[in-house]
Coordinates of N, CA and C and ligand atoms in Angstrom, one line a residue:
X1 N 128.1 65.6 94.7 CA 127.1 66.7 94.5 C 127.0 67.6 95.7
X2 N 127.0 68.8 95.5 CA 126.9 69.5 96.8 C 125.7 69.5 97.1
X3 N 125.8 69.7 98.4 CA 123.8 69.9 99.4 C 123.2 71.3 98.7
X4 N 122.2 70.2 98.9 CA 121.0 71.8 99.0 C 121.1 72.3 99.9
X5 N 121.2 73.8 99.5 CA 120.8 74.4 100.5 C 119.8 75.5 100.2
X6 N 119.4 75.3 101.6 CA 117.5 76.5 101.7 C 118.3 77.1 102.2
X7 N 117.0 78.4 101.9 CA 117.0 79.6 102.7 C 116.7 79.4 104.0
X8 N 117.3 80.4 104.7 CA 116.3 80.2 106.3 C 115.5 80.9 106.7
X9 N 114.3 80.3 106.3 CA 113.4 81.7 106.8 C 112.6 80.6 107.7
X10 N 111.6 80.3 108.6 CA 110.9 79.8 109.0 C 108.9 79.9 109.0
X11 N 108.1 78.8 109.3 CA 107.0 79.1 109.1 C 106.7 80.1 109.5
X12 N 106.7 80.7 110.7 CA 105.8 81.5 111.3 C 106.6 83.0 110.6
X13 N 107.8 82.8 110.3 CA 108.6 84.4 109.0 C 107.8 84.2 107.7
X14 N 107.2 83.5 107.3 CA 106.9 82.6 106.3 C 105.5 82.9 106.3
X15 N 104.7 82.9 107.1 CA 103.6 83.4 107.4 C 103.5 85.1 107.4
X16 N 104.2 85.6 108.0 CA 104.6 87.1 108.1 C 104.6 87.5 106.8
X17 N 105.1 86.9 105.8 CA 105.9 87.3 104.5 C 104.5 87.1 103.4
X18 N 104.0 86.0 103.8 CA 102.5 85.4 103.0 C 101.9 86.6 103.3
X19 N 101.3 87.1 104.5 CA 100.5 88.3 104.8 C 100.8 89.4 104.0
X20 N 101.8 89.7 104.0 CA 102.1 91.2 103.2 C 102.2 90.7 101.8
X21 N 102.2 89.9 101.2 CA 102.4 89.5 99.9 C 100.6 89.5 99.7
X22 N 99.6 88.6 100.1 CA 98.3 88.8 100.2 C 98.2 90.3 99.8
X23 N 98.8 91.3 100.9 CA 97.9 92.3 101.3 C 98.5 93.0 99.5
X24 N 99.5 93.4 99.1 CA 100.2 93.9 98.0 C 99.3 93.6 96.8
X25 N 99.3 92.4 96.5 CA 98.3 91.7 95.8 C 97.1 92.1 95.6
X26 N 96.2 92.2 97.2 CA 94.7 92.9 96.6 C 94.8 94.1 96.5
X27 N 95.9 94.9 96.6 CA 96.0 96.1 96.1 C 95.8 96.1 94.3
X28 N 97.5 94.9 94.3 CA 97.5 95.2 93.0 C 96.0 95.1 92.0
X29 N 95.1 94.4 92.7 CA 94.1 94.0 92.2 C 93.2 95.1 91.6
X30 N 93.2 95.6 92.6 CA 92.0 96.8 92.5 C 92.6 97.6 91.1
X31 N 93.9 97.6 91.8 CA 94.9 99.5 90.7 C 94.5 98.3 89.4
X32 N 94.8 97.0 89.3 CA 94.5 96.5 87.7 C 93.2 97.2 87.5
X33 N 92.5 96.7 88.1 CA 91.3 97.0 87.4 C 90.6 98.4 87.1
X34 N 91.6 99.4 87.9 CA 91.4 100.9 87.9 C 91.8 100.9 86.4
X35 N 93.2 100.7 86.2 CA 93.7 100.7 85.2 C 93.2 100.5 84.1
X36 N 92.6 98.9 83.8 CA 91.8 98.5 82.7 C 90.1 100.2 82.3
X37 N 89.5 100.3 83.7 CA 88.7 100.8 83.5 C 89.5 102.6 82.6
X38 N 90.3 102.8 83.4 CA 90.6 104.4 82.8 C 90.9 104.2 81.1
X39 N 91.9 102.9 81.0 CA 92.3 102.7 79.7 C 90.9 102.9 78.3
X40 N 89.8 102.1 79.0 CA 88.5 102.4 78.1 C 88.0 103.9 78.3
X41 N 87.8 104.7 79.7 CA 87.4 106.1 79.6 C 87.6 107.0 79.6
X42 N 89.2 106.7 79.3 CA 90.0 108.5 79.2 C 89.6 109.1 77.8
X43 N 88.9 110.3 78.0 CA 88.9 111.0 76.8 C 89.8 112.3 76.7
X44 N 89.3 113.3 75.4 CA 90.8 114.8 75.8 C 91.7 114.5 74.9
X45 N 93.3 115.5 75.0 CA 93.6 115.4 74.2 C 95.1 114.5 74.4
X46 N 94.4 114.2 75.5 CA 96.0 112.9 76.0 C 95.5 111.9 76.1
X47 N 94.0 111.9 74.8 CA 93.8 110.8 74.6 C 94.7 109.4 74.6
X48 N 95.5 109.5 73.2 CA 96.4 108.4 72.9 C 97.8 108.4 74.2
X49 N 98.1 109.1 74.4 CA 99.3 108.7 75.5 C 98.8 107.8 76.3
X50 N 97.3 108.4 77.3 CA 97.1 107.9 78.3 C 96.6 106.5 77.9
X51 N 95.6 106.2 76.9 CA 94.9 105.0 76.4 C 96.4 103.7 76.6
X52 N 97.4 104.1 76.1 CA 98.2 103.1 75.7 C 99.2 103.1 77.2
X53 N 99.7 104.5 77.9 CA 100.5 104.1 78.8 C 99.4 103.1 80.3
X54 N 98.0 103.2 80.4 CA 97.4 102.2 81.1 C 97.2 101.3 80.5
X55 N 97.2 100.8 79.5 CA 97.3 99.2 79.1 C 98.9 98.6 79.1
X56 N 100.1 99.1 78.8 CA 101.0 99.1 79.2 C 101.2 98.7 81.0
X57 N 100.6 99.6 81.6 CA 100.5 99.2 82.7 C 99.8 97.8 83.2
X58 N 98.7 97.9 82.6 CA 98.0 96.9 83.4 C 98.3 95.4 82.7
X59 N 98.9 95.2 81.8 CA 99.8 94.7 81.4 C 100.9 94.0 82.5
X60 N 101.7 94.5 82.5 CA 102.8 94.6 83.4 C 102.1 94.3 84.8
X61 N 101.2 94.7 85.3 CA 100.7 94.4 86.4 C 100.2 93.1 87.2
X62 N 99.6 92.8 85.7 CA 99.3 91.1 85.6 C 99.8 90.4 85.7
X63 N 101.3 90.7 85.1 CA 102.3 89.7 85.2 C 103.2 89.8 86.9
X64 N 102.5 90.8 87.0 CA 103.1 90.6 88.8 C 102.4 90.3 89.6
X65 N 100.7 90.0 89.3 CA 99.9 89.3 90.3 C 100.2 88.2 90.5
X66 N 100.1 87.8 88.9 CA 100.9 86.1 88.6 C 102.1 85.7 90.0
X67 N 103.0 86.8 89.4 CA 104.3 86.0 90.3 C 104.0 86.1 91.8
X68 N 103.2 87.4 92.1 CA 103.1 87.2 94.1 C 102.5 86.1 94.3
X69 N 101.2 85.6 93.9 CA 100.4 84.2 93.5 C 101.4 82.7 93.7
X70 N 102.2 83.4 92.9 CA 102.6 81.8 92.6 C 104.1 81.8 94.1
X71 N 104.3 83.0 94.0 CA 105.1 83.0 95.4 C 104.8 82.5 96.6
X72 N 103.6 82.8 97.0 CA 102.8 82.4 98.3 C 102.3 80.8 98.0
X73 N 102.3 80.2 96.8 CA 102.4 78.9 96.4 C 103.2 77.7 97.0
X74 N 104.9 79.1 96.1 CA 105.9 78.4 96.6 C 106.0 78.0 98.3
X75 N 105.5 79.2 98.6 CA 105.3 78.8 100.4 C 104.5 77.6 101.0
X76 N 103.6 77.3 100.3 CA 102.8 76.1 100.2 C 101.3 76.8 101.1
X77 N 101.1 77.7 100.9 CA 100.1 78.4 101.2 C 99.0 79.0 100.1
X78 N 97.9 79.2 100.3 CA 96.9 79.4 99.0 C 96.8 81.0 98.8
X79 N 97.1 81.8 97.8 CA 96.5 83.3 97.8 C 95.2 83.7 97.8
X80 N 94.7 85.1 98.7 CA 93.3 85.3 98.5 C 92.7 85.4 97.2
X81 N 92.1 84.9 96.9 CA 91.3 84.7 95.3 C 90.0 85.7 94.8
X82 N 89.0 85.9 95.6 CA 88.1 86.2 95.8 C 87.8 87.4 95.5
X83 N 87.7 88.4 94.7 CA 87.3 89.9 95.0 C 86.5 90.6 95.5
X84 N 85.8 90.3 96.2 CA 85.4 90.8 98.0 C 86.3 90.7 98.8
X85 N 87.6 89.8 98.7 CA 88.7 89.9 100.1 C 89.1 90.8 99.6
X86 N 89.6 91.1 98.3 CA 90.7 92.1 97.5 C 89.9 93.7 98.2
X87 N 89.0 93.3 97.9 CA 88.0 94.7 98.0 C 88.0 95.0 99.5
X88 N 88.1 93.9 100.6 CA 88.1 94.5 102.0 C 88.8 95.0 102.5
X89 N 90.4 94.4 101.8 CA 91.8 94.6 102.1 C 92.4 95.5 101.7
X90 N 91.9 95.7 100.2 CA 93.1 96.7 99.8 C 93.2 98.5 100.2
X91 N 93.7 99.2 100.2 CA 93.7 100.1 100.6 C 93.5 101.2 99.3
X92 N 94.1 100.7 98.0 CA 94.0 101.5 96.7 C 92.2 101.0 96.8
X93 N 91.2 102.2 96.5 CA 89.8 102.3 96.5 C 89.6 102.7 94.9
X94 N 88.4 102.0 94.8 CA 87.7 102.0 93.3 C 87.4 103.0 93.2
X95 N 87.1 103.8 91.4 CA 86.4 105.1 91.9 C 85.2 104.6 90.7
X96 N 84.9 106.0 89.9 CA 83.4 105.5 89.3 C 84.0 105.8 88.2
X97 N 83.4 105.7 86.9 CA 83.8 106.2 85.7 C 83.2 107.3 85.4
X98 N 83.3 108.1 85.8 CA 82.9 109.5 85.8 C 83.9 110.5 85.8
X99 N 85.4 110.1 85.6 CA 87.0 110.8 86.0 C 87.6 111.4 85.0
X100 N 87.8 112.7 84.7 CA 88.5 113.2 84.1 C 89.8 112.5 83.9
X101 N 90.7 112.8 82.8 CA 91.8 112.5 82.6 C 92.8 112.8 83.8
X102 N 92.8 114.0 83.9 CA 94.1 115.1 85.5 C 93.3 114.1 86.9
X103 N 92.1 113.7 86.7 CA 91.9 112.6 88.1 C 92.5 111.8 88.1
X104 N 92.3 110.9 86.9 CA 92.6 109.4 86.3 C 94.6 109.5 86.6
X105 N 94.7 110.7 86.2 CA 96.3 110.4 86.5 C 97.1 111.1 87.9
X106 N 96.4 111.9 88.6 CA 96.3 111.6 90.1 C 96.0 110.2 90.7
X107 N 95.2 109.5 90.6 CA 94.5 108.5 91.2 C 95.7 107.6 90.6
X108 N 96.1 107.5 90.2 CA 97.5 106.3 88.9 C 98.6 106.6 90.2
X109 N 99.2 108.1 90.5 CA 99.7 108.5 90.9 C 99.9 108.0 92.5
X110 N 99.1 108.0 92.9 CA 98.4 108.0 94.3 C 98.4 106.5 94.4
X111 N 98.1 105.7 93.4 CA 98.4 103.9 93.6 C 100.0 103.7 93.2
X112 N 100.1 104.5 92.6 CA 101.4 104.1 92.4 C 102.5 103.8 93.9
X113 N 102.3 105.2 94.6 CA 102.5 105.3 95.9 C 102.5 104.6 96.9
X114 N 101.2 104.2 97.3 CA 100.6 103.2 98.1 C 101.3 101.7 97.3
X115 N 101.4 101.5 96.2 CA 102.3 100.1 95.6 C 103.8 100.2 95.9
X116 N 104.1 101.2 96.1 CA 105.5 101.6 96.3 C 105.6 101.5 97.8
X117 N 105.3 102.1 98.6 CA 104.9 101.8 100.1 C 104.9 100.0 101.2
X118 N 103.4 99.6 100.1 CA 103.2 98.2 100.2 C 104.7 97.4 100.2
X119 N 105.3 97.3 98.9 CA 106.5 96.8 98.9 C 107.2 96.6 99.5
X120 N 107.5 98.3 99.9 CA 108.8 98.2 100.8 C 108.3 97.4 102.4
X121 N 107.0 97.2 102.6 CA 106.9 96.8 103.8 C 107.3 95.2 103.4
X122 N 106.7 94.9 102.5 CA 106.5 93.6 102.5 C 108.1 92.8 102.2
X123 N 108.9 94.0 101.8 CA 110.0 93.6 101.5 C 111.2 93.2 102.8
X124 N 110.6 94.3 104.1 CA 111.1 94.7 105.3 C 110.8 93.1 105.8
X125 N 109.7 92.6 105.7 CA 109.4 91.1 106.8 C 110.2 90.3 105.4
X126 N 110.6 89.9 104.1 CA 110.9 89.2 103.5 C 113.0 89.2 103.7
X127 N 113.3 90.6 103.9 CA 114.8 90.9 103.8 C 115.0 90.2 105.8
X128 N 114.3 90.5 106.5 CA 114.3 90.0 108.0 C 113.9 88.6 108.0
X129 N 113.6 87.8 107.4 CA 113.7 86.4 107.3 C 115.0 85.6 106.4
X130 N 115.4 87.0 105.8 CA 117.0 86.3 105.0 C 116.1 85.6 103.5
X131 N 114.8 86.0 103.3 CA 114.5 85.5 101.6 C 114.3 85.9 100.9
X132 N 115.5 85.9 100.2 CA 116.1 87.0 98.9 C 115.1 86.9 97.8
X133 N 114.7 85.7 97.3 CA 113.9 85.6 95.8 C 112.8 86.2 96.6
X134 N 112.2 86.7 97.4 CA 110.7 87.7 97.5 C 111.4 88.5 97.5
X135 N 112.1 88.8 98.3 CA 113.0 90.5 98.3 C 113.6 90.8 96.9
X136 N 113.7 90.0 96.1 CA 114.4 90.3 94.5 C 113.0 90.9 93.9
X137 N 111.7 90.0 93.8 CA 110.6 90.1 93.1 C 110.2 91.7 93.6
X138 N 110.3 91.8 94.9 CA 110.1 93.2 95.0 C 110.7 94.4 95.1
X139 N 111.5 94.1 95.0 CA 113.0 95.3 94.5 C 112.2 95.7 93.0
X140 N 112.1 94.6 92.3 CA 111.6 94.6 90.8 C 110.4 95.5 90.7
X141 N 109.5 95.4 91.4 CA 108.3 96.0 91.5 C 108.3 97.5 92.0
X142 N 109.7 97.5 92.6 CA 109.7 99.1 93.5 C 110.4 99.8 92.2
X143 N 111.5 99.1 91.5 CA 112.2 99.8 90.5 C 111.3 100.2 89.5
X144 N 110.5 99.3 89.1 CA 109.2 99.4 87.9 C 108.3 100.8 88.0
X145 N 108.1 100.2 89.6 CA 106.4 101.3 90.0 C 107.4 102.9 89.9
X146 N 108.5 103.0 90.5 CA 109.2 104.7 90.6 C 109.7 105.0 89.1
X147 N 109.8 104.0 88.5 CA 110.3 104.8 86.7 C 108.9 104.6 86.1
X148 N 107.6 104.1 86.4 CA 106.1 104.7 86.2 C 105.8 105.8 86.3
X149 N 105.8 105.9 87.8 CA 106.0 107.0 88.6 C 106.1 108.1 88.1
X150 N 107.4 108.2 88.0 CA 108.4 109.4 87.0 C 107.9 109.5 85.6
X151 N 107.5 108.6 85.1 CA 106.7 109.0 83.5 C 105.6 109.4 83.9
X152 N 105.0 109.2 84.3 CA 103.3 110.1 84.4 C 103.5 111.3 85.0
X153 N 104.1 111.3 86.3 CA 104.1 112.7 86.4 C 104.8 113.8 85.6
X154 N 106.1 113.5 84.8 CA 106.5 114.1 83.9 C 105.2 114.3 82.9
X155 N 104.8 113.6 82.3 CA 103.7 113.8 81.4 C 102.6 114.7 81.4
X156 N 102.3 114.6 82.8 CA 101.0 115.7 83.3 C 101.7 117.3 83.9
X157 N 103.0 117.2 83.7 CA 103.8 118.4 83.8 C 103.2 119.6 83.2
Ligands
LIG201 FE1 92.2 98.0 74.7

């Protein structure tokens, strides 16, 4: 039978890689729940587009907290849980439900960004430790978040 073989990344690359995965995460956290909230208060006449393209999203988004979660697992490390950490960390900020639609999809826009950004960092300490299955999961998330991207701003065209 052939050896296993591991990646080589080490604790303390490993640690590095946990942090920015953390940090991505309580972002994603927040933009979910921006998302959940616009999906109930967009009103107007892009009503139905917008209603369904943010549950679509926050959809999809869940399914990526999941996997950073269970990545930092794989590390044998615990992810921040808590939303007061999410909320001290993240850099995507809550707004009020008081947002027009043309905000609601600025502000979509603008997280989209900052998730797009996030990645690539977190992808920079994951590709510098040589560990491809984080650097795959977020290639996935950069490809996702720029063809999002590209649909909303088309839309608000
Ligand atoms: Fe709904």
């Amino acid at each position: 039978m052939k050896n296993y073989r591991k990646l080589g990344f080490d604790s303390q690359e490993t640690k590095e890689i946990v942090e920015s995965l953390n940090t991505l995460m309580a972002n994603y956290h927040i933009h979910y729940q921006k998302l959940r909230n616009y999906h109930w208060d967009v009103e107007g006449h892009s009503f139905f587009e917008l209603h369904e393209f943010f549950e679509l999203e926050y959809n999809a988004v869940k399914l990526q907290i999941d996997e950073i979660a269970e990545r930092i697992r794989i590390f044998g490390m615990k992810p921040i849980s808590t939303l007061k950490e999410y909320l001290d960390i993240s850099e995507i900020k809550e707004t009020n439900n008081s947002l027009g639609s043309e905000e609601m999809t600025n502000e979509i826009l603008n997280d989209f960004e900052m998730l797009i950004s996030l990645s690539i960092d977190a992808h920079e300490k994951s590709s510098l430790a040589g560990d491809l299955a984080t650097s795959d999961l977020l290639i996935g998330y950069i490809k996702r978040t720029e063809k999002s991207h590209w649909m909303l701003s088309s839309f608000i065209k």
